[in-house]
JSON list of C-alpha atoms in Angstrom, two decimals:
[
{"chain": "C", "resi": 1, "resn": "MET", "atom": "CA", "xyz": [244.86, 62.78, 66.26]},
{"chain": "C", "resi": 2, "resn": "LYS", "atom": "CA", "xyz": [247.34, 61.72, 69.38]},
{"chain": "C", "resi": 3, "resn": "ILE", "atom": "CA", "xyz": [246.01, 64.26, 71.44]},
{"chain": "C", "resi": 4, "resn": "GLY", "atom": "CA", "xyz": [242.75, 65.54, 70.76]},
{"chain": "C", "resi": 5, "resn": "TYR", "atom": "CA", "xyz": [241.15, 69.19, 71.66]},
{"chain": "C", "resi": 6, "resn": "GLN", "atom": "CA", "xyz": [239.43, 67.67, 74.75]},
{"chain": "C", "resi": 7, "resn": "ALA", "atom": "CA", "xyz": [242.61, 66.19, 76.37]},
{"chain": "C", "resi": 8, "resn": "LEU", "atom": "CA", "xyz": [244.25, 69.63, 76.06]},
{"chain": "C", "resi": 9, "resn": "LEU", "atom": "CA", "xyz": [241.80, 71.67, 77.56]},
{"chain": "C", "resi": 10, "resn": "GLU", "atom": "CA", "xyz": [241.54, 68.71, 80.26]},
{"chain": "C", "resi": 11, "resn": "ALA", "atom": "CA", "xyz": [245.34, 68.90, 80.82]},
{"chain": "C", "resi": 12, "resn": "ALA", "atom": "CA", "xyz": [245.04, 73.14, 80.99]},
{"chain": "C", "resi": 13, "resn": "LEU", "atom": "CA", "xyz": [242.02, 73.17, 83.26]},
{"chain": "C", "resi": 14, "resn": "ALA", "atom": "CA", "xyz": [244.31, 70.92, 85.65]},
{"chain": "C", "resi": 15, "resn": "GLU", "atom": "CA", "xyz": [247.00, 72.96, 85.86]},
{"chain": "C", "resi": 16, "resn": "ILE", "atom": "CA", "xyz": [245.36, 76.66, 85.58]},
{"chain": "C", "resi": 17, "resn": "GLU", "atom": "CA", "xyz": [243.09, 78.84, 88.07]},
{"chain": "C", "resi": 18, "resn": "THR", "atom": "CA", "xyz": [239.40, 78.79, 86.93]},
{"chain": "C", "resi": 19, "resn": "ILE", "atom": "CA", "xyz": [237.19, 81.44, 87.64]},
{"chain": "C", "resi": 20, "resn": "LYS", "atom": "CA", "xyz": [233.52, 82.17, 87.28]},
{"chain": "C", "resi": 21, "resn": "ALA", "atom": "CA", "xyz": [231.99, 85.21, 85.52]},
{"chain": "C", "resi": 22, "resn": "GLU", "atom": "CA", "xyz": [230.44, 86.45, 88.67]},
{"chain": "C", "resi": 23, "resn": "GLU", "atom": "CA", "xyz": [233.84, 86.40, 90.20]},
{"chain": "C", "resi": 24, "resn": "ALA", "atom": "CA", "xyz": [235.70, 88.03, 86.93]},
{"chain": "C", "resi": 25, "resn": "ARG", "atom": "CA", "xyz": [233.08, 90.91, 87.51]},
{"chain": "C", "resi": 26, "resn": "ALA", "atom": "CA", "xyz": [234.12, 91.39, 91.01]},
{"chain": "C", "resi": 27, "resn": "TYR", "atom": "CA", "xyz": [237.30, 92.42, 89.46]},
{"chain": "C", "resi": 28, "resn": "LEU", "atom": "CA", "xyz": [235.98, 95.17, 86.96]},
{"chain": "C", "resi": 29, "resn": "GLY", "atom": "CA", "xyz": [237.62, 98.53, 87.51]},
{"chain": "C", "resi": 30, "resn": "ASP", "atom": "CA", "xyz": [240.37, 96.91, 90.04]},
{"chain": "C", "resi": 31, "resn": "PRO", "atom": "CA", "xyz": [244.02, 98.97, 89.16]},
{"chain": "C", "resi": 32, "resn": "ASP", "atom": "CA", "xyz": [245.92, 95.40, 89.86]},
{"chain": "C", "resi": 33, "resn": "CYS", "atom": "CA", "xyz": [243.64, 93.31, 87.35]},
{"chain": "C", "resi": 34, "resn": "VAL", "atom": "CA", "xyz": [243.51, 93.35, 83.55]},
{"chain": "C", "resi": 35, "resn": "PHE", "atom": "CA", "xyz": [241.36, 91.34, 81.68]},
{"chain": "C", "resi": 36, "resn": "VAL", "atom": "CA", "xyz": [242.78, 90.17, 78.44]},
{"chain": "C", "resi": 37, "resn": "ASP", "atom": "CA", "xyz": [240.62, 89.30, 75.28]},
{"chain": "C", "resi": 38, "resn": "LEU", "atom": "CA", "xyz": [242.08, 86.63, 73.21]},
{"chain": "C", "resi": 39, "resn": "ARG", "atom": "CA", "xyz": [239.23, 86.95, 70.57]},
{"chain": "C", "resi": 40, "resn": "ASP", "atom": "CA", "xyz": [239.70, 87.46, 66.90]},
{"chain": "C", "resi": 41, "resn": "ILE", "atom": "CA", "xyz": [239.05, 91.31, 66.18]},
{"chain": "C", "resi": 42, "resn": "ARG", "atom": "CA", "xyz": [235.99, 90.67, 64.13]},
{"chain": "C", "resi": 43, "resn": "GLU", "atom": "CA", "xyz": [234.68, 89.08, 67.38]},
{"chain": "C", "resi": 44, "resn": "LEU", "atom": "CA", "xyz": [235.10, 92.28, 69.13]},
{"chain": "C", "resi": 45, "resn": "LYS", "atom": "CA", "xyz": [233.85, 94.65, 66.34]},
{"chain": "C", "resi": 46, "resn": "ARG", "atom": "CA", "xyz": [230.78, 92.30, 66.35]},
{"chain": "C", "resi": 47, "resn": "GLU", "atom": "CA", "xyz": [229.89, 91.53, 70.14]},
{"chain": "C", "resi": 48, "resn": "GLY", "atom": "CA", "xyz": [231.95, 94.23, 72.30]},
{"chain": "C", "resi": 49, "resn": "LYS", "atom": "CA", "xyz": [234.31, 93.21, 74.92]},
{"chain": "C", "resi": 50, "resn": "ILE", "atom": "CA", "xyz": [234.57, 93.37, 78.70]},
{"chain": "C", "resi": 51, "resn": "PRO", "atom": "CA", "xyz": [235.00, 97.64, 79.48]},
{"chain": "C", "resi": 52, "resn": "GLY", "atom": "CA", "xyz": [239.04, 98.03, 79.53]},
{"chain": "C", "resi": 53, "resn": "ALA", "atom": "CA", "xyz": [239.91, 94.79, 78.44]},
{"chain": "C", "resi": 54, "resn": "PHE", "atom": "CA", "xyz": [243.46, 94.53, 76.53]},
{"chain": "C", "resi": 55, "resn": "HIS", "atom": "CA", "xyz": [243.03, 92.65, 73.19]},
{"chain": "C", "resi": 56, "resn": "ALA", "atom": "CA", "xyz": [245.76, 90.26, 72.79]},
{"chain": "C", "resi": 57, "resn": "PRO", "atom": "CA", "xyz": [245.07, 88.24, 69.66]},
{"chain": "C", "resi": 58, "resn": "ARG", "atom": "CA", "xyz": [245.42, 84.39, 70.54]},
{"chain": "C", "resi": 59, "resn": "GLY", "atom": "CA", "xyz": [248.03, 83.95, 67.81]},
{"chain": "C", "resi": 60, "resn": "MET", "atom": "CA", "xyz": [250.37, 86.81, 68.87]},
{"chain": "C", "resi": 61, "resn": "LEU", "atom": "CA", "xyz": [250.23, 86.19, 73.00]},
{"chain": "C", "resi": 62, "resn": "GLU", "atom": "CA", "xyz": [253.14, 84.25, 73.22]},
{"chain": "C", "resi": 63, "resn": "PHE", "atom": "CA", "xyz": [255.06, 86.47, 71.28]},
{"chain": "C", "resi": 64, "resn": "TRP", "atom": "CA", "xyz": [253.17, 89.91, 73.33]},
{"chain": "C", "resi": 65, "resn": "VAL", "atom": "CA", "xyz": [253.78, 88.18, 76.94]},
{"chain": "C", "resi": 66, "resn": "ASP", "atom": "CA", "xyz": [258.01, 87.19, 76.61]},
{"chain": "C", "resi": 67, "resn": "PRO", "atom": "CA", "xyz": [260.26, 90.30, 77.25]},
{"chain": "C", "resi": 68, "resn": "GLU", "atom": "CA", "xyz": [262.65, 88.68, 74.76]},
{"chain": "C", "resi": 69, "resn": "SER", "atom": "CA", "xyz": [260.70, 89.21, 72.34]},
{"chain": "C", "resi": 70, "resn": "PRO", "atom": "CA", "xyz": [260.68, 92.36, 69.54]},
{"chain": "C", "resi": 71, "resn": "TYR", "atom": "CA", "xyz": [256.90, 92.16, 70.16]},
{"chain": "C", "resi": 72, "resn": "HIS", "atom": "CA", "xyz": [256.66, 92.18, 73.67]},
{"chain": "C", "resi": 73, "resn": "LYS", "atom": "CA", "xyz": [253.84, 94.35, 75.01]},
{"chain": "C", "resi": 74, "resn": "PRO", "atom": "CA", "xyz": [255.20, 96.02, 78.55]},
{"chain": "C", "resi": 75, "resn": "ILE", "atom": "CA", "xyz": [251.40, 95.32, 79.93]},
{"chain": "C", "resi": 76, "resn": "PHE", "atom": "CA", "xyz": [252.54, 91.89, 80.36]},
{"chain": "C", "resi": 77, "resn": "ALA", "atom": "CA", "xyz": [255.39, 92.83, 82.56]},
{"chain": "C", "resi": 78, "resn": "SER", "atom": "CA", "xyz": [252.88, 94.96, 85.13]},
{"chain": "C", "resi": 79, "resn": "GLY", "atom": "CA", "xyz": [252.96, 92.33, 87.79]},
{"chain": "C", "resi": 80, "resn": "LYS", "atom": "CA", "xyz": [249.18, 92.78, 87.75]},
{"chain": "C", "resi": 81, "resn": "LYS", "atom": "CA", "xyz": [246.71, 89.60, 87.97]},
{"chain": "C", "resi": 82, "resn": "PHE", "atom": "CA", "xyz": [245.57, 88.53, 84.21]},
{"chain": "C", "resi": 83, "resn": "ILE", "atom": "CA", "xyz": [242.29, 87.07, 83.36]},
{"chain": "C", "resi": 84, "resn": "PHE", "atom": "CA", "xyz": [242.00, 85.78, 80.25]},
{"chain": "C", "resi": 85, "resn": "TYR", "atom": "CA", "xyz": [238.81, 85.28, 78.23]},
{"chain": "C", "resi": 86, "resn": "CYS", "atom": "CA", "xyz": [237.98, 83.84, 74.73]},
{"chain": "C", "resi": 87, "resn": "ALA", "atom": "CA", "xyz": [234.09, 83.82, 73.39]},
{"chain": "C", "resi": 88, "resn": "GLY", "atom": "CA", "xyz": [233.42, 80.22, 75.07]},
{"chain": "C", "resi": 89, "resn": "GLY", "atom": "CA", "xyz": [236.42, 79.32, 77.69]},
{"chain": "C", "resi": 90, "resn": "TRP", "atom": "CA", "xyz": [238.34, 77.16, 75.66]},
{"chain": "C", "resi": 91, "resn": "ARG", "atom": "CA", "xyz": [241.34, 79.59, 74.17]},
{"chain": "C", "resi": 92, "resn": "SER", "atom": "CA", "xyz": [241.46, 80.92, 77.10]},
{"chain": "C", "resi": 93, "resn": "ALA", "atom": "CA", "xyz": [242.36, 78.06, 79.24]},
{"chain": "C", "resi": 94, "resn": "LEU", "atom": "CA", "xyz": [245.10, 76.92, 76.74]},
{"chain": "C", "resi": 95, "resn": "ALA", "atom": "CA", "xyz": [246.19, 80.17, 76.88]},
{"chain": "C", "resi": 96, "resn": "ALA", "atom": "CA", "xyz": [246.49, 80.58, 80.37]},
{"chain": "C", "resi": 97, "resn": "GLN", "atom": "CA", "xyz": [248.02, 77.22, 80.65]},
{"chain": "C", "resi": 98, "resn": "THR", "atom": "CA", "xyz": [250.45, 78.32, 78.17]},
{"chain": "C", "resi": 99, "resn": "VAL", "atom": "CA", "xyz": [251.66, 81.85, 79.33]},
{"chain": "C", "resi": 100, "resn": "GLN", "atom": "CA", "xyz": [251.66, 80.43, 83.08]},
{"chain": "C", "resi": 101, "resn": "ARG", "atom": "CA", "xyz": [254.15, 77.37, 81.78]},
{"chain": "C", "resi": 102, "resn": "MET", "atom": "CA", "xyz": [256.29, 80.74, 80.20]},
{"chain": "C", "resi": 103, "resn": "GLY", "atom": "CA", "xyz": [256.09, 82.38, 83.84]},
{"chain": "C", "resi": 104, "resn": "LEU", "atom": "CA", "xyz": [253.39, 85.06, 83.79]},
{"chain": "C", "resi": 105, "resn": "GLU", "atom": "CA", "xyz": [251.80, 85.20, 87.33]},
{"chain": "C", "resi": 106, "resn": "PRO", "atom": "CA", "xyz": [248.98, 85.29, 88.14]},
{"chain": "C", "resi": 107, "resn": "VAL", "atom": "CA", "xyz": [246.75, 84.53, 85.41]},
{"chain": "C", "resi": 108, "resn": "CYS", "atom": "CA", "xyz": [243.39, 82.84, 85.42]},
{"chain": "C", "resi": 109, "resn": "HIS", "atom": "CA", "xyz": [240.43, 82.41, 82.85]},
{"chain": "C", "resi": 110, "resn": "ILE", "atom": "CA", "xyz": [237.05, 83.03, 82.80]},
{"chain": "C", "resi": 111, "resn": "GLU", "atom": "CA", "xyz": [234.77, 79.83, 82.77]},
{"chain": "C", "resi": 112, "resn": "GLY", "atom": "CA", "xyz": [232.48, 80.13, 79.62]},
{"chain": "C", "resi": 113, "resn": "GLY", "atom": "CA", "xyz": [234.20, 83.03, 78.07]},
{"chain": "C", "resi": 114, "resn": "PHE", "atom": "CA", "xyz": [232.89, 86.25, 76.83]},
{"chain": "C", "resi": 115, "resn": "ALA", "atom": "CA", "xyz": [229.28, 84.19, 76.46]},
{"chain": "C", "resi": 116, "resn": "GLU", "atom": "CA", "xyz": [229.10, 83.75, 80.14]},
{"chain": "C", "resi": 117, "resn": "TRP", "atom": "CA", "xyz": [230.25, 87.15, 80.80]},
{"chain": "C", "resi": 118, "resn": "VAL", "atom": "CA", "xyz": [226.94, 88.49, 78.74]},
{"chain": "C", "resi": 119, "resn": "ARG", "atom": "CA", "xyz": [224.47, 85.80, 79.93]},
{"chain": "C", "resi": 120, "resn": "ILE", "atom": "CA", "xyz": [225.20, 87.08, 83.71]},
{"chain": "C", "resi": 121, "resn": "GLY", "atom": "CA", "xyz": [224.59, 90.49, 82.78]},
{"chain": "C", "resi": 122, "resn": "GLY", "atom": "CA", "xyz": [228.35, 91.71, 82.87]},
{"chain": "C", "resi": 123, "resn": "ALA", "atom": "CA", "xyz": [229.15, 94.91, 81.04]},
{"chain": "C", "resi": 124, "resn": "VAL", "atom": "CA", "xyz": [230.05, 95.47, 77.55]},
{"chain": "C", "resi": 125, "resn": "GLU", "atom": "CA", "xyz": [231.92, 97.73, 75.85]},
{"chain": "C", "resi": 126, "resn": "ARG", "atom": "CA", "xyz": [231.64, 98.45, 72.00]},
{"chain": "C", "resi": 127, "resn": "LEU", "atom": "CA", "xyz": [234.29, 98.84, 70.00]},
{"chain": "C", "resi": 128, "resn": "GLU", "atom": "CA", "xyz": [234.14, 102.52, 67.69]},
{"chain": "C", "resi": 129, "resn": "GLU", "atom": "CA", "xyz": [234.30, 102.53, 64.15]},
{"chain": "C", "resi": 130, "resn": "ARG", "atom": "CA", "xyz": [236.92, 103.71, 62.45]}
]
């Protein structure tokens, strides 16, 4: 390896805004903020999500953010603050760095991810079975 995951994470964390789960909880219900869940759908089905969070699988994020992409999702052109999270905060840190470099602003991520959100007693929305 020329650059390991820890070096990638350190570089991302130096460039992006990181917020604590307690701070993120204060944004819940704010119409000017969008929580973005980057986890795999299996994780959402198993563990639930932050209420009202928009699910954007990490593998599609760049395509969904870019307005020139045929996969673009209009929510990313809303001008709102985006709060990214994953299970533990690694994927969301790298994702926040990537979309910030693409020009999406404002964006931040939750330190400790969904696990930390649950640990502090943050609300969890269960997905309905189809």
